[in-house]
Coordinates of C-alpha atoms and ligand atoms in Angstrom, one line a residue:
M888 CA 21.9 20.8 25.0
S889 CA 18.7 22.4 25.5
D890 CA 18.6 25.4 27.7
R891 CA 22.6 25.7 27.5
I892 CA 24.6 27.3 24.6
Y893 CA 27.9 26.4 23.4
N894 CA 30.3 29.0 25.6
F895 CA 33.5 29.2 23.8
S896 CA 34.5 32.0 26.6
A897 CA 38.2 32.3 27.4
G898 CA 37.8 32.7 31.0
P899 CA 35.7 32.4 33.2
A900 CA 34.9 29.6 30.9
I901 CA 32.4 26.4 30.5
L902 CA 32.7 23.9 33.4
P903 CA 31.9 20.3 33.2
E904 CA 27.8 20.1 33.2
D905 CA 28.1 17.2 35.8
V906 CA 29.9 19.0 38.3
L907 CA 27.7 22.2 37.6
K908 CA 24.5 19.6 38.5
E909 CA 26.7 18.3 41.3
A910 CA 27.2 21.0 42.9
Q911 CA 23.6 22.3 42.6
N912 CA 22.4 19.1 44.1
D913 CA 24.6 20.1 47.1
F914 CA 24.0 23.6 47.1
F915 CA 21.3 24.2 49.5
N916 CA 22.3 21.4 52.0
Y917 CA 25.5 20.0 51.7
K918 CA 25.7 16.3 52.1
G919 CA 23.0 16.4 54.8
T920 CA 24.6 19.3 57.1
G921 CA 21.7 21.4 56.9
M922 CA 23.9 24.3 55.2
S923 CA 25.7 25.1 52.1
V924 CA 29.5 24.9 51.7
M925 CA 29.7 28.7 51.5
E926 CA 28.1 28.7 55.0
M927 CA 30.1 26.5 57.0
S928 CA 33.2 27.3 59.2
H929 CA 36.5 26.6 56.9
R930 CA 37.3 25.0 60.6
S931 CA 34.9 22.4 60.5
K932 CA 35.5 18.8 60.2
T933 CA 33.3 18.9 56.9
Y934 CA 35.7 21.5 55.3
D935 CA 38.7 19.8 56.6
G936 CA 37.6 17.0 54.9
I937 CA 36.5 19.0 51.4
I938 CA 40.0 21.0 51.2
K939 CA 41.9 17.9 52.1
S940 CA 40.1 15.8 49.6
A941 CA 40.9 18.1 46.7
E942 CA 44.4 18.4 47.4
K943 CA 44.6 14.7 47.2
D944 CA 42.9 14.8 43.8
V945 CA 45.0 17.2 42.7
R946 CA 48.2 15.2 43.6
T947 CA 46.9 12.1 42.1
L948 CA 46.0 13.5 38.9
L949 CA 49.3 14.9 38.7
D950 CA 51.4 12.4 40.6
I951 CA 52.7 14.8 43.0
K952 CA 54.8 13.3 45.9
D953 CA 55.8 15.0 49.3
D954 CA 58.6 16.9 48.3
Y955 CA 55.8 19.5 46.7
A956 CA 53.3 21.6 48.7
V957 CA 49.9 22.1 46.8
L958 CA 48.2 25.3 47.8
F959 CA 44.8 27.1 47.3
L960 CA 45.4 30.9 47.3
Q961 CA 43.5 34.0 46.8
G962 CA 44.1 36.9 44.4
G963 CA 43.9 35.0 41.2
A964 CA 47.1 34.3 38.7
T965 CA 47.7 38.3 39.1
L966 CA 48.7 38.0 42.7
Q967 CA 51.3 35.2 41.5
F968 CA 52.6 37.5 39.4
S969 CA 54.0 39.4 42.1
M970 CA 54.3 36.5 44.8
V971 CA 56.6 34.4 42.7
P972 CA 59.4 37.1 42.5
L973 CA 58.8 38.4 45.9
N974 CA 59.6 34.6 47.4
L975 CA 61.8 33.2 45.2
M976 CA 64.1 35.6 43.4
P977 CA 66.0 36.4 46.8
P978 CA 69.1 35.9 47.4
V979 CA 70.5 36.5 43.6
N980 CA 67.9 38.9 42.6
K981 CA 67.6 38.1 38.9
A982 CA 65.3 36.3 37.2
D983 CA 64.8 35.0 33.5
Y984 CA 61.4 35.4 31.7
I985 CA 60.2 34.3 28.4
L986 CA 58.0 36.8 26.8
T987 CA 54.8 34.8 24.9
G988 CA 52.0 37.5 25.6
V989 CA 50.1 39.7 27.4
W990 CA 50.0 37.6 30.3
A991 CA 54.1 37.0 30.3
K992 CA 54.1 40.9 30.1
K993 CA 51.8 41.5 33.3
A994 CA 54.3 38.7 35.2
I995 CA 57.7 40.7 33.9
K996 CA 56.3 44.0 35.3
E997 CA 55.5 42.8 38.6
A998 CA 58.9 41.0 38.4
K999 CA 60.9 44.3 37.7
R1000 CA 59.9 45.6 40.9
V1001 CA 61.5 43.2 43.2
G1002 CA 64.7 42.7 41.1
S1003 CA 66.7 42.3 37.5
V1004 CA 64.4 40.6 35.2
S1005 CA 66.2 39.6 32.0
I1006 CA 63.7 38.6 29.0
V1007 CA 65.8 35.7 27.7
G1008 CA 63.3 35.1 24.7
S1009 CA 60.4 37.2 22.8
T1010 CA 58.4 36.8 19.9
E1011 CA 56.8 40.1 20.7
S1012 CA 58.2 41.9 17.2
E1013 CA 56.0 39.1 15.8
N1014 CA 52.9 39.9 17.9
F1015 CA 53.1 36.3 19.6
A1016 CA 52.0 34.4 16.6
R1017 CA 55.0 31.7 17.7
L1018 CA 56.6 30.5 20.7
P1019 CA 60.3 31.4 20.8
K1020 CA 62.6 28.4 20.0
Q1021 CA 65.2 26.8 22.5
E1022 CA 67.8 27.5 20.8
E1023 CA 66.9 31.4 20.7
L1024 CA 66.7 31.3 24.3
K1025 CA 69.5 33.2 26.2
L1026 CA 69.3 31.7 29.8
D1027 CA 71.3 32.5 33.0
P1028 CA 72.6 29.7 34.5
E1029 CA 72.6 31.8 38.1
A1030 CA 69.3 33.0 37.4
S1031 CA 67.0 33.0 40.5
Y1032 CA 64.0 30.9 37.8
V1033 CA 62.9 30.9 34.6
H1034 CA 59.4 32.3 34.0
F1035 CA 57.1 30.9 31.2
T1036 CA 53.6 31.0 30.4
S1037 CA 52.1 27.1 29.2
N1038 CA 49.3 28.4 27.1
N1039 CA 49.1 32.1 26.2
T1040 CA 45.1 32.3 26.4
I1041 CA 45.1 35.3 24.1
F1042 CA 47.3 34.4 21.2
G1043 CA 46.7 31.0 20.9
T1044 CA 50.5 29.0 21.3
Q1045 CA 51.1 26.4 23.6
Y1046 CA 54.1 25.1 24.6
K1047 CA 54.1 21.1 23.8
T1048 CA 57.0 20.1 26.1
E1049 CA 58.6 22.6 28.5
P1050 CA 61.8 24.6 28.0
V1051 CA 64.9 23.2 29.1
V1052 CA 66.9 25.6 31.6
G1053 CA 69.1 23.2 33.3
N1054 CA 69.4 23.2 37.1
V1055 CA 67.3 26.7 37.2
P1056 CA 63.7 26.0 38.6
L1057 CA 61.4 26.2 35.9
V1058 CA 58.0 28.5 36.5
C1059 CA 54.8 28.1 35.2
D1060 CA 51.8 30.3 34.7
A1061 CA 49.6 27.5 33.6
S1062 CA 46.2 29.3 34.2
S1063 CA 44.5 28.3 30.7
D1064 CA 46.1 24.5 30.5
I1065 CA 46.5 23.3 33.7
F1066 CA 45.1 19.7 33.8
H1067 CA 44.7 19.7 29.8
K1068 CA 46.9 16.7 29.8
K1069 CA 50.0 15.2 32.4
I1070 CA 52.7 16.7 33.2
D1071 CA 56.1 15.8 34.8
V1072 CA 55.8 18.0 37.8
T1073 CA 59.3 17.4 38.8
K1074 CA 60.6 19.4 36.1
Y1075 CA 59.1 22.5 37.7
G1076 CA 59.9 24.3 40.6
L1077 CA 56.4 26.1 40.6
I1078 CA 53.4 25.9 38.7
Y1079 CA 50.4 28.4 39.5
A1080 CA 47.0 28.3 37.7
G1081 CA 44.2 30.8 38.1
A1082 CA 40.7 28.4 38.2
Q1083 CA 38.6 29.8 36.1
K1084 CA 40.0 28.7 32.6
N1085 CA 40.2 25.2 32.9
I1086 CA 39.2 24.0 36.9
G1087 CA 36.7 26.4 38.6
P1088 CA 35.2 29.6 39.4
S1089 CA 37.7 32.6 39.7
G1090 CA 39.3 34.1 42.5
V1091 CA 41.2 31.0 43.3
V1092 CA 44.8 30.0 42.4
L1093 CA 46.5 26.4 42.4
V1094 CA 49.9 26.5 43.6
I1095 CA 52.2 23.4 43.3
I1096 CA 55.5 24.2 44.9
K1097 CA 58.7 22.3 45.7
K1098 CA 59.2 22.6 49.4
D1099 CA 63.2 23.1 49.4
L1100 CA 62.3 26.8 47.5
L1101 CA 60.2 27.8 50.7
E1102 CA 64.0 28.5 52.3
R1103 CA 63.9 31.5 49.9
S1104 CA 60.7 33.0 51.6
S1105 CA 61.8 36.0 53.8
D1106 CA 60.1 36.3 57.2
T1107 CA 60.3 40.0 56.2
L1108 CA 57.6 39.6 53.7
H1109 CA 53.9 40.7 54.2
T1110 CA 52.2 37.6 55.8
Y1111 CA 49.7 36.9 52.9
M1112 CA 52.6 37.2 50.4
N1113 CA 54.7 34.5 52.0
Y1114 CA 54.3 31.0 51.0
K1115 CA 56.2 29.5 53.7
I1116 CA 53.2 30.9 55.5
H1117 CA 50.4 28.8 53.5
V1118 CA 52.3 26.1 53.5
E1119 CA 52.7 26.2 57.6
N1120 CA 48.9 26.8 57.4
D1121 CA 47.7 24.6 54.8
S1122 CA 46.2 27.2 52.8
M1123 CA 44.2 28.0 55.9
Y1124 CA 46.0 31.1 57.6
N1125 CA 42.9 33.3 56.3
T1126 CA 39.6 32.1 55.2
P1127 CA 40.2 30.2 51.7
N1128 CA 38.0 30.9 48.7
T1129 CA 36.1 28.1 50.4
F1130 CA 33.8 27.8 47.7
G1131 CA 36.4 27.6 45.0
V1132 CA 38.2 24.7 46.7
Y1133 CA 35.2 22.8 46.9
F1134 CA 34.3 23.4 43.0
I1135 CA 38.2 22.6 42.1
G1136 CA 38.0 19.4 43.9
L1137 CA 34.4 18.5 42.0
V1138 CA 36.3 18.9 38.5
C1139 CA 39.1 16.6 40.0
Q1140 CA 37.0 13.9 40.8
W1141 CA 35.3 14.3 37.4
L1142 CA 38.9 14.0 35.8
I1143 CA 39.5 11.1 37.8
K1144 CA 36.2 9.6 36.7
N1145 CA 36.8 10.1 33.3
G1146 CA 40.0 8.3 32.8
G1147 CA 42.3 11.2 34.3
L1148 CA 44.2 13.2 32.2
D1149 CA 45.6 11.1 29.7
A1150 CA 42.1 10.4 28.3
M1151 CA 41.3 14.4 29.2
Y1152 CA 44.4 14.8 26.4
Q1153 CA 43.2 12.4 24.1
K1154 CA 40.0 14.3 23.9
N1155 CA 41.5 17.9 23.5
L1156 CA 43.5 16.7 20.8
D1157 CA 40.5 15.4 18.9
K1158 CA 38.6 18.4 19.3
A1159 CA 41.3 20.4 18.4
N1160 CA 42.5 18.7 15.4
I1161 CA 38.8 18.9 14.2
L1162 CA 39.4 22.4 14.0
Y1163 CA 42.9 23.1 12.7
N1164 CA 42.2 20.1 10.3
Y1165 CA 39.2 21.8 9.0
M1166 CA 41.0 25.2 9.2
D1167 CA 44.5 24.1 6.9
A1168 CA 41.9 22.4 4.2
S1169 CA 40.0 25.8 3.9
E1170 CA 42.0 27.3 1.4
N1171 CA 42.6 30.1 3.2
Y1172 CA 39.4 31.2 4.4
F1173 CA 40.0 30.4 7.8
N1174 CA 43.6 31.0 8.3
P1175 CA 45.6 30.2 11.8
A1176 CA 46.7 32.9 13.2
V1177 CA 49.8 30.7 14.7
T1178 CA 52.7 31.1 12.1
N1179 CA 54.5 27.5 13.7
K1180 CA 51.9 24.5 13.6
D1181 CA 53.7 23.3 16.1
D1182 CA 53.2 26.0 18.5
R1183 CA 49.1 25.7 18.2
S1184 CA 47.5 25.7 21.4
L1185 CA 44.7 23.0 21.9
M1186 CA 42.6 25.1 24.3
N1187 CA 42.3 28.4 22.8
V1188 CA 41.9 28.2 18.9
T1189 CA 42.9 31.4 16.8
F1190 CA 41.9 31.9 13.5
R1191 CA 41.4 35.0 10.7
L1192 CA 38.8 35.4 7.9
P1193 CA 39.7 37.0 4.8
S1194 CA 38.7 40.5 6.1
E1195 CA 37.5 42.1 9.7
D1196 CA 34.0 42.8 8.0
L1197 CA 33.6 39.0 7.6
E1198 CA 35.1 38.6 10.9
K1199 CA 32.2 40.6 12.4
E1200 CA 29.7 39.0 10.5
F1201 CA 30.8 35.5 11.7
I1202 CA 30.9 36.4 15.2
S1203 CA 27.3 37.8 14.9
Q1204 CA 26.1 35.1 13.0
A1205 CA 27.5 32.5 15.3
A1206 CA 26.1 34.3 18.3
A1207 CA 22.6 33.9 16.5
A1208 CA 23.3 30.3 16.2
G1209 CA 24.2 29.5 19.7
F1210 CA 28.1 29.7 19.8
S1211 CA 29.3 32.5 22.6
G1212 CA 32.5 33.9 23.4
I1213 CA 34.2 34.0 19.8
K1214 CA 35.2 37.3 19.4
G1215 CA 39.0 37.2 19.3
H1216 CA 41.1 39.3 22.1
R1217 CA 41.3 43.1 20.8
S1218 CA 45.3 42.6 20.9
V1219 CA 45.1 40.2 18.2
G1220 CA 41.6 40.4 16.6
G1221 CA 40.0 37.9 14.5
I1222 CA 38.4 34.5 16.1
R1223 CA 39.1 32.6 19.1
A1224 CA 37.7 29.4 20.4
S1225 CA 38.3 28.4 23.8
I1226 CA 38.0 24.9 24.1
Y1227 CA 39.0 23.9 27.8
N1228 CA 38.4 20.2 29.1
A1229 CA 34.4 20.8 29.7
F1230 CA 33.8 21.8 26.2
P1231 CA 32.5 19.1 24.4
I1232 CA 33.5 17.6 21.2
K1233 CA 29.9 17.4 19.8
G1234 CA 30.1 21.5 20.1
V1235 CA 33.5 21.8 17.9
E1236 CA 31.6 19.4 15.3
A1237 CA 28.6 21.7 15.3
F1238 CA 30.9 24.7 15.2
V1239 CA 32.8 23.3 12.3
E1240 CA 29.4 22.7 10.3
F1241 CA 28.7 26.2 11.0
M1242 CA 32.2 27.5 9.7
K1243 CA 31.5 25.4 6.3
N1244 CA 27.8 26.9 6.1
F1245 CA 29.2 30.4 6.6
K1246 CA 32.3 29.8 4.0
A1247 CA 29.8 28.3 1.5
K1248 CA 27.6 31.6 1.7
N1249 CA 30.2 34.2 1.6
Ligands
PLP1473 C1 43.2 34.6 32.5 C2 44.8 34.5 33.0 C3 45.7 35.2 33.8 C4 45.0 36.2 34.5 O1 44.4 35.3 35.9 P1 43.4 36.0 37.0 O2 42.9 35.3 37.7 O3 42.8 37.4 36.3 O4 44.5 36.8 37.6 C5 47.2 34.8 34.6 N1 47.8 34.0 32.9 C6 47.2 33.5 32.4 C7 47.8 32.5 31.4 C8 45.8 33.4 32.3 O5 45.1 32.6 30.8

């Protein structure tokens, strides 16, 4: 890496170099059309090909069948905090939420504006240092849906398997781990993911929704807020984030070319293990911030040093050595190394070398 650094940013985050170069190559004149993707009509034949093939590749990667719709919407994951309850809470108007971090809390805030929210599991009293266990969940079999956050970007916890929720539709904010491994989409009613952590630029959000849930979307909803409208219009009710969707398509192609999600998962396991194994062996110098080993995230590795002064020094020396974006979120402190799909294994190895040297010197 001559002119690029090791970018551990939590989001917007590192994207695959091959994809950046391909987009650069296409940027000025997209495949001989004489214009860039950003300059072409979203109703043109060329763009129709781009969005259709992005959808097809999303379906291929996650093996999504026709009973699910795939949407590319705007407003990031944050707008989904509102769209999910507005569309899916009726007619029962009560939903279960699992509170595992800052993003879950924001989702709950919006849901409460729509109907009755029950927090069916929470580790807030432990500052979200682990996930609630299945047996701790107090699920309501009559709830409209159960909402959970698959990867807690800020705290560094991640579900290894979905919570078991019976026949109630499962809704997932997968913004920071979508496509990190294959998941069984049929277990879900709805999955949403803001793109800027693992699949593309910010602003665009991928939504996968089971079509039978569309019955719940009322005609009285504001048009943009209604999933049914977006499904009927193939994500083209209004002008989509054309460049964002194009970019997600390129990232999907990159994943497919590199062996799909099983190969990606193996790489993610290898990367995270290098860091966690070193931490576990470092005799309380680098202390994992997550209290239950099983809950440790493969995407956001959080850890502490023996003192805040050392953490400050660590961050500043790391920056000087070309490791950027490792400062933990203000609500947890410490260090956070975000190692999404596009983060190279050699960057993780170099970082652990840096950690070893830092420990030896301090
Ligand atoms: C980043 C993030 C969000 C917010 O995404 P926006 O695109 O900024 O709305 C929501 N949920 C999770 C889990 C995130 O990591």
